[in-house]
Short mmCIF file of C-alpha atoms in Angstrom, two decimals:
data_model
loop_
_atom_site.label_atom_id
_atom_site.label_comp_id
_atom_site.label_asym_id
_atom_site.label_seq_id
_atom_site.Cartn_x
_atom_site.Cartn_y
_atom_site.Cartn_z
CA MET S 1 72.29 13.87 -70.73
CA GLY S 2 71.74 12.29 -74.17
CA TYR S 3 69.46 9.65 -72.65
CA TYR S 4 67.41 12.28 -71.00
CA ASP S 5 67.33 14.57 -74.02
CA ASN S 6 66.60 11.90 -76.58
CA HIS S 7 63.72 10.21 -74.72
CA TYR S 8 62.02 12.87 -72.39
CA PRO S 9 61.24 16.21 -73.85
CA PRO S 10 61.43 19.19 -71.51
CA ASN S 11 58.33 19.56 -69.13
CA PRO S 12 56.88 23.05 -69.28
CA HIS S 13 54.89 22.49 -65.98
CA ARG S 14 57.82 21.53 -63.74
CA LYS S 15 58.27 24.98 -62.29
CA LYS S 16 54.56 25.22 -61.47
CA GLN S 17 54.67 21.88 -59.54
CA ASN S 18 57.57 23.07 -57.44
CA ARG S 19 55.49 26.06 -56.39
CA TRP S 20 52.79 24.03 -54.50
CA LEU S 21 54.89 21.03 -53.39
CA VAL S 22 56.78 22.94 -50.71
CA PRO S 23 53.67 24.39 -48.99
CA MET S 24 52.04 20.95 -48.96
CA LEU S 25 55.01 19.34 -47.26
CA LEU S 26 55.13 22.17 -44.75
CA GLY S 27 51.44 21.63 -43.88
CA VAL S 28 51.97 17.91 -43.27
CA VAL S 29 54.85 18.62 -40.91
CA ILE S 30 52.83 21.19 -38.94
CA GLY S 31 49.88 18.75 -38.65
CA ILE S 32 52.08 16.02 -37.26
CA LEU S 33 53.52 18.41 -34.68
CA LEU S 34 50.02 19.47 -33.60
CA VAL S 35 48.89 15.86 -33.10
CA VAL S 36 51.98 14.96 -31.11
CA VAL S 37 51.69 17.99 -28.84
CA ALA S 38 47.89 18.29 -28.41
CA LEU S 39 46.68 14.67 -28.23
CA PRO S 40 48.00 13.89 -24.72
CA ALA S 41 46.33 17.03 -23.37
CA VAL S 42 43.00 16.08 -24.95
CA LEU S 43 43.14 12.53 -23.57
CA GLU S 44 43.99 13.77 -20.10
CA SER S 45 41.07 16.23 -20.15
CA ASP S 46 38.59 13.53 -21.22
CA LEU S 47 39.84 11.18 -18.49
CA VAL S 48 39.35 13.84 -15.84
CA THR S 49 35.82 14.47 -17.06
CA GLN S 50 35.01 10.74 -16.93
CA GLN S 51 36.35 10.42 -13.40
CA GLN S 52 34.32 13.40 -12.27
CA THR S 53 31.18 11.90 -13.82
CA ASN S 54 31.74 8.58 -12.06
CA SER S 55 32.39 10.22 -8.72
CA ASN S 56 29.24 12.32 -8.99
CA THR S 57 26.86 9.48 -9.95
CA ALA S 58 24.14 9.40 -7.27
CA GLY S 59 23.53 6.14 -5.39
CA PHE S 60 26.79 4.45 -6.46
CA THR S 61 29.87 3.64 -4.42
CA GLY S 62 33.11 2.10 -5.69
CA GLN S 63 36.54 1.11 -4.49
CA THR S 64 39.75 0.77 -6.48
CA ASN S 65 41.74 -2.43 -6.25
CA GLY S 66 45.07 -1.10 -7.42
CA SER S 67 44.37 -1.74 -11.09
CA SER S 68 43.11 0.55 -13.79
CA ASN S 69 39.79 -1.37 -14.03
CA PRO S 70 36.90 0.10 -12.00
CA SER S 71 35.34 -2.06 -9.25
CA ILE S 72 31.72 -3.36 -9.23
CA MET S 73 29.25 -0.60 -8.45
CA ASN S 74 26.66 -1.04 -5.62
CA LEU S 75 23.20 0.53 -5.96
CA ASP S 76 21.36 1.66 -2.84
CA VAL S 77 17.72 0.57 -3.39
CA THR S 78 16.35 1.26 0.07
CA THR S 79 12.73 2.35 -0.30
CA GLN S 80 9.65 2.73 1.84
CA VAL S 81 8.62 -0.80 0.86
CA THR S 82 11.91 -2.36 1.98
CA ASN S 83 11.77 -0.44 5.27
CA VAL S 84 8.18 -1.55 5.94
CA VAL S 85 8.92 -5.18 5.10
CA GLN S 86 12.03 -5.22 7.28
CA GLU S 87 9.98 -3.91 10.19
CA VAL S 88 6.95 -6.19 9.78
CA ALA S 89 8.47 -9.46 8.52
CA PRO S 90 9.37 -10.85 12.02
CA THR S 91 5.67 -10.72 13.01
CA VAL S 92 4.59 -13.05 10.18
CA VAL S 93 5.06 -16.75 10.98
CA GLY S 94 4.52 -20.14 9.42
CA VAL S 95 1.83 -22.44 10.82
CA THR S 96 2.08 -26.23 10.45
CA ASN S 97 -1.04 -28.36 10.92
CA ILE S 98 0.05 -31.74 12.35
CA GLN S 99 -2.43 -34.62 12.47
CA ARG S 100 -1.90 -38.08 13.93
CA GLN S 101 -2.78 -41.36 12.28
CA GLY S 102 -4.22 -44.42 14.03
CA ASP S 103 -7.32 -45.46 15.95
CA PHE S 104 -8.32 -46.79 19.37
CA TRP S 105 -6.79 -50.24 18.76
CA GLU S 106 -3.55 -48.99 17.29
CA GLN S 107 -0.79 -47.05 18.91
CA GLN S 108 -0.91 -43.62 17.41
CA ASN S 109 1.91 -42.82 15.07
CA GLU S 110 3.89 -39.64 15.01
CA GLY S 111 1.97 -36.74 13.63
CA THR S 112 2.24 -35.98 9.95
CA GLU S 113 2.11 -32.60 8.31
CA ALA S 114 -1.43 -32.16 7.00
CA GLY S 115 -0.92 -28.66 5.71
CA THR S 116 0.86 -25.36 6.17
CA GLY S 117 -0.20 -21.75 6.26
CA SER S 118 0.73 -18.44 7.79
CA GLY S 119 -0.10 -16.39 10.85
CA VAL S 120 0.42 -12.91 12.26
CA ILE S 121 1.60 -12.09 15.78
CA TYR S 122 -0.70 -9.29 16.96
CA LYS S 123 -0.40 -9.29 20.77
CA HIS S 124 2.06 -9.96 23.58
CA ASP S 125 0.87 -9.88 27.19
CA GLY S 126 4.25 -10.51 28.80
CA GLU S 127 3.73 -14.25 29.17
CA TYR S 128 2.16 -15.32 25.88
CA ALA S 129 2.21 -14.21 22.28
CA TYR S 130 -1.03 -14.36 20.28
CA MET S 131 -1.39 -15.05 16.58
CA VAL S 132 -4.29 -14.85 14.16
CA SER S 133 -4.56 -17.24 11.23
CA ASN S 134 -7.28 -18.82 9.09
CA TYR S 135 -9.64 -21.45 10.45
CA HIS S 136 -9.05 -23.65 7.41
CA VAL S 137 -5.29 -23.62 8.16
CA VAL S 138 -5.69 -25.13 11.65
CA GLU S 139 -8.86 -27.20 11.15
CA GLY S 140 -8.50 -30.78 12.40
CA ALA S 141 -5.03 -30.24 13.87
CA ASP S 142 -3.78 -32.45 16.72
CA GLU S 143 -0.73 -30.23 17.09
CA LEU S 144 0.23 -26.82 15.80
CA GLU S 145 3.82 -25.80 15.18
CA ILE S 146 4.91 -22.22 14.59
CA VAL S 147 7.95 -21.42 12.45
CA LEU S 148 9.36 -18.00 13.25
CA TYR S 149 11.13 -15.74 10.77
CA ASN S 150 14.53 -16.95 12.05
CA ASP S 151 13.51 -20.63 11.51
CA THR S 152 12.87 -21.27 15.21
CA HIS S 153 10.14 -23.90 15.74
CA VAL S 154 7.71 -23.43 18.62
CA GLU S 155 4.56 -25.30 19.68
CA ALA S 156 1.30 -23.35 19.78
CA GLU S 157 -2.10 -23.83 21.37
CA LEU S 158 -5.37 -23.24 19.51
CA LEU S 159 -7.54 -20.93 21.59
CA GLY S 160 -10.47 -20.98 19.18
CA GLY S 161 -11.60 -20.93 15.58
CA ASP S 162 -14.65 -19.79 13.66
CA LEU S 163 -15.90 -21.38 10.44
CA PHE S 164 -17.99 -18.47 9.16
CA SER S 165 -15.28 -15.82 9.47
CA ASP S 166 -12.45 -18.28 8.65
CA LEU S 167 -10.43 -16.96 11.58
CA ALA S 168 -8.48 -18.71 14.33
CA VAL S 169 -6.46 -17.48 17.30
CA LEU S 170 -3.36 -19.30 18.56
CA ARG S 171 -1.20 -18.78 21.63
CA MET S 172 2.44 -19.65 22.32
CA ASP S 173 5.19 -18.92 24.80
CA GLY S 174 6.05 -15.26 24.43
CA GLU S 175 9.57 -15.41 25.84
CA ILE S 176 11.29 -15.42 22.45
CA ILE S 177 8.88 -13.05 20.72
CA GLU S 178 10.26 -9.56 20.39
CA GLN S 179 7.59 -7.64 18.49
CA THR S 180 3.99 -7.62 17.32
CA ILE S 181 2.30 -6.08 14.31
CA GLU S 182 0.37 -2.84 14.60
CA MET S 183 -3.29 -3.15 13.67
CA GLY S 184 -4.58 -0.53 11.26
CA SER S 185 -8.06 0.05 9.87
CA SER S 186 -9.75 -1.20 6.72
CA ALA S 187 -12.61 1.30 6.88
CA ASN S 188 -11.02 3.98 4.71
CA LEU S 189 -9.12 1.87 2.19
CA LYS S 190 -9.11 3.33 -1.30
CA VAL S 191 -9.06 1.40 -4.54
CA GLY S 192 -5.63 1.83 -6.09
CA GLU S 193 -3.63 2.39 -2.92
CA PRO S 194 -0.55 0.16 -2.46
CA ALA S 195 -0.72 -3.02 -0.42
CA ILE S 196 1.88 -5.61 0.59
CA ALA S 197 1.22 -9.30 1.30
CA ILE S 198 3.61 -11.33 3.46
CA GLY S 199 3.34 -15.08 4.02
CA ASN S 200 4.66 -18.54 3.24
CA PRO S 201 3.44 -19.58 -0.23
CA LEU S 202 3.78 -23.29 -1.03
CA GLY S 203 5.05 -24.11 2.45
CA HIS S 204 7.93 -23.07 4.66
CA MET S 205 10.48 -23.36 1.86
CA PHE S 206 9.41 -19.90 0.68
CA ALA S 207 8.85 -18.48 4.16
CA GLY S 208 8.56 -14.73 4.44
CA SER S 209 7.76 -14.16 0.77
CA VAL S 210 6.69 -10.63 -0.05
CA THR S 211 4.40 -9.54 -2.88
CA GLN S 212 3.26 -6.03 -3.68
CA GLY S 213 0.16 -4.78 -5.43
CA ILE S 214 -2.78 -2.49 -4.92
CA ILE S 215 -6.22 -2.58 -3.34
CA SER S 216 -8.35 -3.74 -6.27
CA GLY S 217 -11.72 -3.53 -4.53
CA THR S 218 -13.32 -3.06 -1.12
CA GLN S 219 -16.45 -4.57 0.43
CA ARG S 220 -16.48 -7.51 -1.95
CA THR S 221 -18.68 -10.48 -1.04
CA ILE S 222 -17.61 -14.03 -1.88
CA PRO S 223 -20.02 -17.00 -1.56
CA GLN S 224 -18.73 -19.89 0.53
CA ASP S 225 -19.92 -23.49 0.55
CA PHE S 226 -18.82 -25.09 3.81
CA ASP S 227 -20.44 -28.50 3.37
CA PHE S 228 -19.67 -28.78 -0.37
CA ASP S 229 -23.29 -29.43 -1.29
CA GLY S 230 -23.26 -26.91 -4.11
CA ARG S 231 -25.18 -24.31 -2.09
CA ALA S 232 -23.62 -21.14 -0.71
CA ASP S 233 -23.78 -21.15 3.10
CA TRP S 234 -22.32 -17.72 3.68
CA GLN S 235 -20.97 -14.67 1.92
CA ALA S 236 -17.66 -13.44 3.25
CA GLU S 237 -16.93 -9.73 3.13
CA VAL S 238 -13.39 -9.33 1.80
CA ILE S 239 -10.80 -6.93 0.39
CA GLN S 240 -9.70 -7.67 -3.17
CA THR S 241 -6.03 -7.22 -4.05
CA ASP S 242 -3.76 -8.11 -6.96
CA ALA S 243 -0.82 -8.79 -4.62
CA ALA S 244 -0.09 -12.48 -5.23
CA ILE S 245 -1.76 -14.73 -2.64
CA ASN S 246 -0.96 -18.41 -3.13
CA PRO S 247 -1.56 -21.62 -1.15
CA GLY S 248 0.36 -21.23 2.10
CA ASN S 249 -0.24 -17.47 2.19
CA SER S 250 -3.51 -18.13 4.02
CA GLY S 251 -3.46 -16.44 7.41
CA GLY S 252 -0.66 -14.08 6.41
CA ALA S 253 -0.64 -10.30 6.60
CA LEU S 254 -1.94 -7.71 4.19
CA ILE S 255 -0.36 -4.42 5.23
CA ASN S 256 -0.44 -0.81 4.12
CA MET S 257 2.53 1.44 3.47
CA GLU S 258 2.67 2.36 7.16
CA GLY S 259 3.32 -1.26 8.07
CA GLN S 260 -0.12 -1.63 9.66
CA LEU S 261 -2.22 -4.79 9.42
CA ILE S 262 -5.29 -4.12 7.25
CA GLY S 263 -6.31 -7.67 6.33
CA ILE S 264 -5.79 -11.38 6.91
CA ASN S 265 -5.02 -13.10 3.61
CA SER S 266 -7.56 -15.82 3.06
CA MET S 267 -8.21 -17.00 -0.50
CA LYS S 268 -7.75 -16.47 -4.22
CA VAL S 269 -9.70 -17.19 -7.38
CA ASN S 270 -8.21 -20.43 -8.67
CA GLN S 271 -9.17 -20.53 -12.33
CA GLU S 272 -6.92 -20.96 -15.33
CA ALA S 273 -8.16 -17.79 -17.00
CA VAL S 274 -7.90 -15.66 -13.83
CA GLU S 275 -4.78 -14.00 -12.49
CA GLY S 276 -4.18 -11.38 -9.82
CA ILE S 277 -7.42 -11.76 -7.83
CA GLY S 278 -6.79 -12.48 -4.15
CA PHE S 279 -8.87 -11.78 -1.06
CA SER S 280 -8.23 -10.75 2.53
CA ILE S 281 -10.50 -10.52 5.55
CA PRO S 282 -10.78 -6.81 6.48
CA ILE S 283 -9.17 -6.15 9.86
CA ASP S 284 -12.19 -4.14 11.04
CA VAL S 285 -14.36 -7.22 10.46
CA ALA S 286 -11.77 -9.54 12.01
CA ARG S 287 -10.89 -7.52 15.12
CA PRO S 288 -14.03 -8.21 17.25
CA ILE S 289 -13.99 -11.88 16.23
CA ILE S 290 -10.31 -12.17 17.17
CA GLU S 291 -11.08 -10.67 20.58
CA GLU S 292 -13.98 -13.07 21.15
CA LEU S 293 -11.96 -16.10 20.10
CA GLU S 294 -9.11 -15.04 22.36
CA THR S 295 -11.44 -14.57 25.33
CA ASN S 296 -14.09 -17.27 24.87
CA GLY S 297 -12.61 -19.73 22.39
CA SER S 298 -15.64 -19.47 20.12
CA VAL S 299 -17.99 -16.96 18.54
CA THR S 300 -21.52 -17.00 19.94
CA ARG S 301 -24.24 -16.19 17.45
CA PRO S 302 -28.02 -15.97 17.69
CA TYR S 303 -29.82 -19.24 17.07
CA MET S 304 -33.31 -20.03 15.74
CA GLY S 305 -33.21 -23.82 15.58
CA VAL S 306 -34.30 -24.34 11.97
CA GLU S 307 -32.82 -25.93 8.87
CA ILE S 308 -33.50 -23.47 6.07
CA TYR S 309 -32.89 -23.14 2.33
CA SER S 310 -33.26 -20.29 -0.11
CA LEU S 311 -36.56 -20.11 -1.94
CA ASP S 312 -34.80 -19.50 -5.24
CA GLU S 313 -33.52 -23.10 -5.09
CA VAL S 314 -37.11 -24.35 -5.46
CA PRO S 315 -38.62 -24.59 -8.98
CA GLN S 316 -41.06 -21.77 -9.63
CA SER S 317 -43.85 -24.27 -10.17
CA GLU S 318 -43.48 -25.49 -6.58
CA TRP S 319 -43.97 -21.96 -5.27
CA ASN S 320 -47.62 -22.23 -6.29
CA GLU S 321 -48.38 -25.96 -6.13
CA THR S 322 -46.61 -27.01 -2.92
CA LEU S 323 -46.02 -23.80 -0.98
CA SER S 324 -49.13 -21.98 -2.29
CA LEU S 325 -47.29 -18.66 -2.32
CA PRO S 326 -49.07 -15.60 -3.70
CA ASN S 327 -47.56 -13.72 -6.65
CA GLU S 328 -46.45 -10.86 -4.41
CA VAL S 329 -43.75 -13.05 -2.80
CA GLU S 330 -40.47 -12.55 -4.66
CA GLY S 331 -38.05 -14.35 -2.34
CA GLY S 332 -37.39 -15.73 1.11
CA VAL S 333 -36.32 -18.94 2.85
CA TYR S 334 -38.30 -22.10 3.46
CA ILE S 335 -38.03 -24.22 6.59
CA TRP S 336 -37.05 -27.83 5.98
CA SER S 337 -36.98 -28.93 9.62
CA VAL S 338 -37.49 -27.49 13.12
CA GLU S 339 -35.52 -28.65 16.17
CA ALA S 340 -37.63 -29.70 19.11
CA LEU S 341 -37.75 -27.17 21.97
CA SER S 342 -35.78 -24.65 19.91
CA PRO S 343 -36.76 -20.95 19.71
CA ALA S 344 -38.43 -21.61 16.35
CA ASP S 345 -40.40 -24.54 17.78
CA GLN S 346 -41.56 -22.46 20.72
CA ALA S 347 -42.62 -19.69 18.33
CA GLY S 348 -44.83 -22.13 16.40
CA LEU S 349 -42.89 -22.32 13.14
CA GLU S 350 -43.32 -25.50 11.08
CA ARG S 351 -41.83 -27.39 8.17
CA LEU S 352 -42.40 -25.67 4.76
CA ASP S 353 -43.19 -22.29 6.33
CA VAL S 354 -41.64 -19.55 4.16
CA ILE S 355 -39.94 -16.67 6.04
CA THR S 356 -39.85 -13.37 4.12
CA HIS S 357 -39.10 -10.70 6.76
CA LEU S 358 -37.26 -10.29 10.10
CA ASP S 359 -38.39 -7.22 12.06
CA GLY S 360 -39.83 -5.85 8.82
CA GLU S 361 -36.53 -6.26 6.95
CA SER S 362 -36.78 -8.29 3.77
CA VAL S 363 -34.71 -11.50 3.57
CA MET S 364 -34.51 -12.81 0.01
CA ASN S 365 -32.36 -15.86 0.73
CA MET S 366 -30.58 -17.86 3.40
CA ILE S 367 -27.46 -15.68 3.34
CA GLU S 368 -29.42 -12.48 3.94
CA LEU S 369 -31.26 -14.08 6.88
CA ARG S 370 -27.99 -15.17 8.46
CA LYS S 371 -26.46 -11.74 7.98
CA VAL S 372 -29.39 -10.12 9.80
CA LEU S 373 -29.11 -12.62 12.64
CA TYR S 374 -25.32 -12.64 12.95
CA GLN S 375 -24.57 -8.96 12.35
CA GLU S 376 -27.64 -7.08 13.60
CA LYS S 377 -29.13 -9.25 16.35
CA GLU S 378 -27.92 -10.53 19.70
CA ILE S 379 -28.75 -13.48 21.89
CA GLY S 380 -31.94 -12.78 23.83
CA ASP S 381 -33.39 -10.36 21.25
CA GLU S 382 -37.04 -10.74 20.33
CA VAL S 383 -37.54 -10.75 16.56
CA ALA S 384 -40.79 -10.36 14.66
CA ILE S 385 -41.00 -12.95 11.87
CA THR S 386 -43.23 -12.61 8.82
CA TYR S 387 -43.90 -15.92 7.10
CA TYR S 388 -46.33 -17.72 4.79
CA ARG S 389 -48.08 -21.00 5.58
CA ASN S 390 -50.35 -22.58 2.98
CA GLY S 391 -50.45 -19.27 1.14
CA GLU S 392 -51.52 -17.22 4.17
CA LYS S 393 -49.37 -14.42 5.54
CA GLN S 394 -48.73 -14.74 9.27
CA GLU S 395 -46.50 -13.26 11.98
CA THR S 396 -44.90 -14.56 15.13
CA THR S 397 -42.22 -13.48 17.59
CA ILE S 398 -39.13 -15.51 18.33
CA THR S 399 -36.66 -15.06 21.19
CA LEU S 400 -33.16 -15.77 19.92
CA ASP S 401 -31.07 -18.27 21.86
CA GLU S 402 -27.34 -19.00 21.85
CA GLN S 403 -26.11 -21.05 18.93
CA ARG S 404 -25.42 -24.62 19.98
#
């Protein structure tokens, strides 16, 4: 007592501290009891909510493996595109161009693969299956081998090919072919509608590759130089699409969202600064050519018997000095040579005559003249030709023959 009294004077606030200490301790005890009692209930409620959320997630399925960890979830991504591709894919095949080496004095070696492309099975007559591909895929082939979607290899026969349309028709044993593609129409295609390309880019290693895009343009015309002389020999009418079309895709299928064939993939713009510009032959343009190749093995076109070049390839000074053309002539084709006994020879046409009209229809260049002949005229038609010789306007009539 003396120690306490001598060193610690009485505290006047001790009674006041005792007043709030008891309530504080009581509050702590009540809080602990609440946590102990309520926390398990809260955790259980949250777990139930999480399980309900997982079980109600659309498109997911899961299985437990006896542990508390959830299993891997599987997402169902079946769409119209996957359904269409699954249906159409077996009708798109690989085409291998095999060419032999050797000459008359040497025993020919085994054929070597000269190139690969794609094809589309469009017809089955009970005995044979028929495929359409590109002419440049099968050109020069000694043998043609078809690689089906299930990696079965089958020999095929070339029934016919056409340089101008870049189409070819092949035939093979139809015993193992189960389905053909349905042909649609390219007449009413709209820019922006979806399109799917199926083929074998970069060879058979990537067989059955699928790319999706849209129709980027219709009724496009692409100049083609068949003899690589720097002059356009023809203008192909094509569908433009941004669905990726790469080497090996040639001859493959361009289909719509109904799984119908609307084009035969043919080419792409191959420039470093260009991406997403590919072209397909419209099926409405291809269909009659396919039928003719299947039946006759070739496409017969009207024939004049002249070697012609576009007037715009001649320097303007030569129009006046050599050809003596009047100022009113704005374009046409000039004749470089005339075949003996040909329709042109019989009609009296000569070297350096300048043709400006066929049946009154203006032809400004070689491509326009060929389009009139090949798309509007038939073998045996009589055609009125307007031409200039030594500056004088003249007319003659030519009877078109079959192209030789």
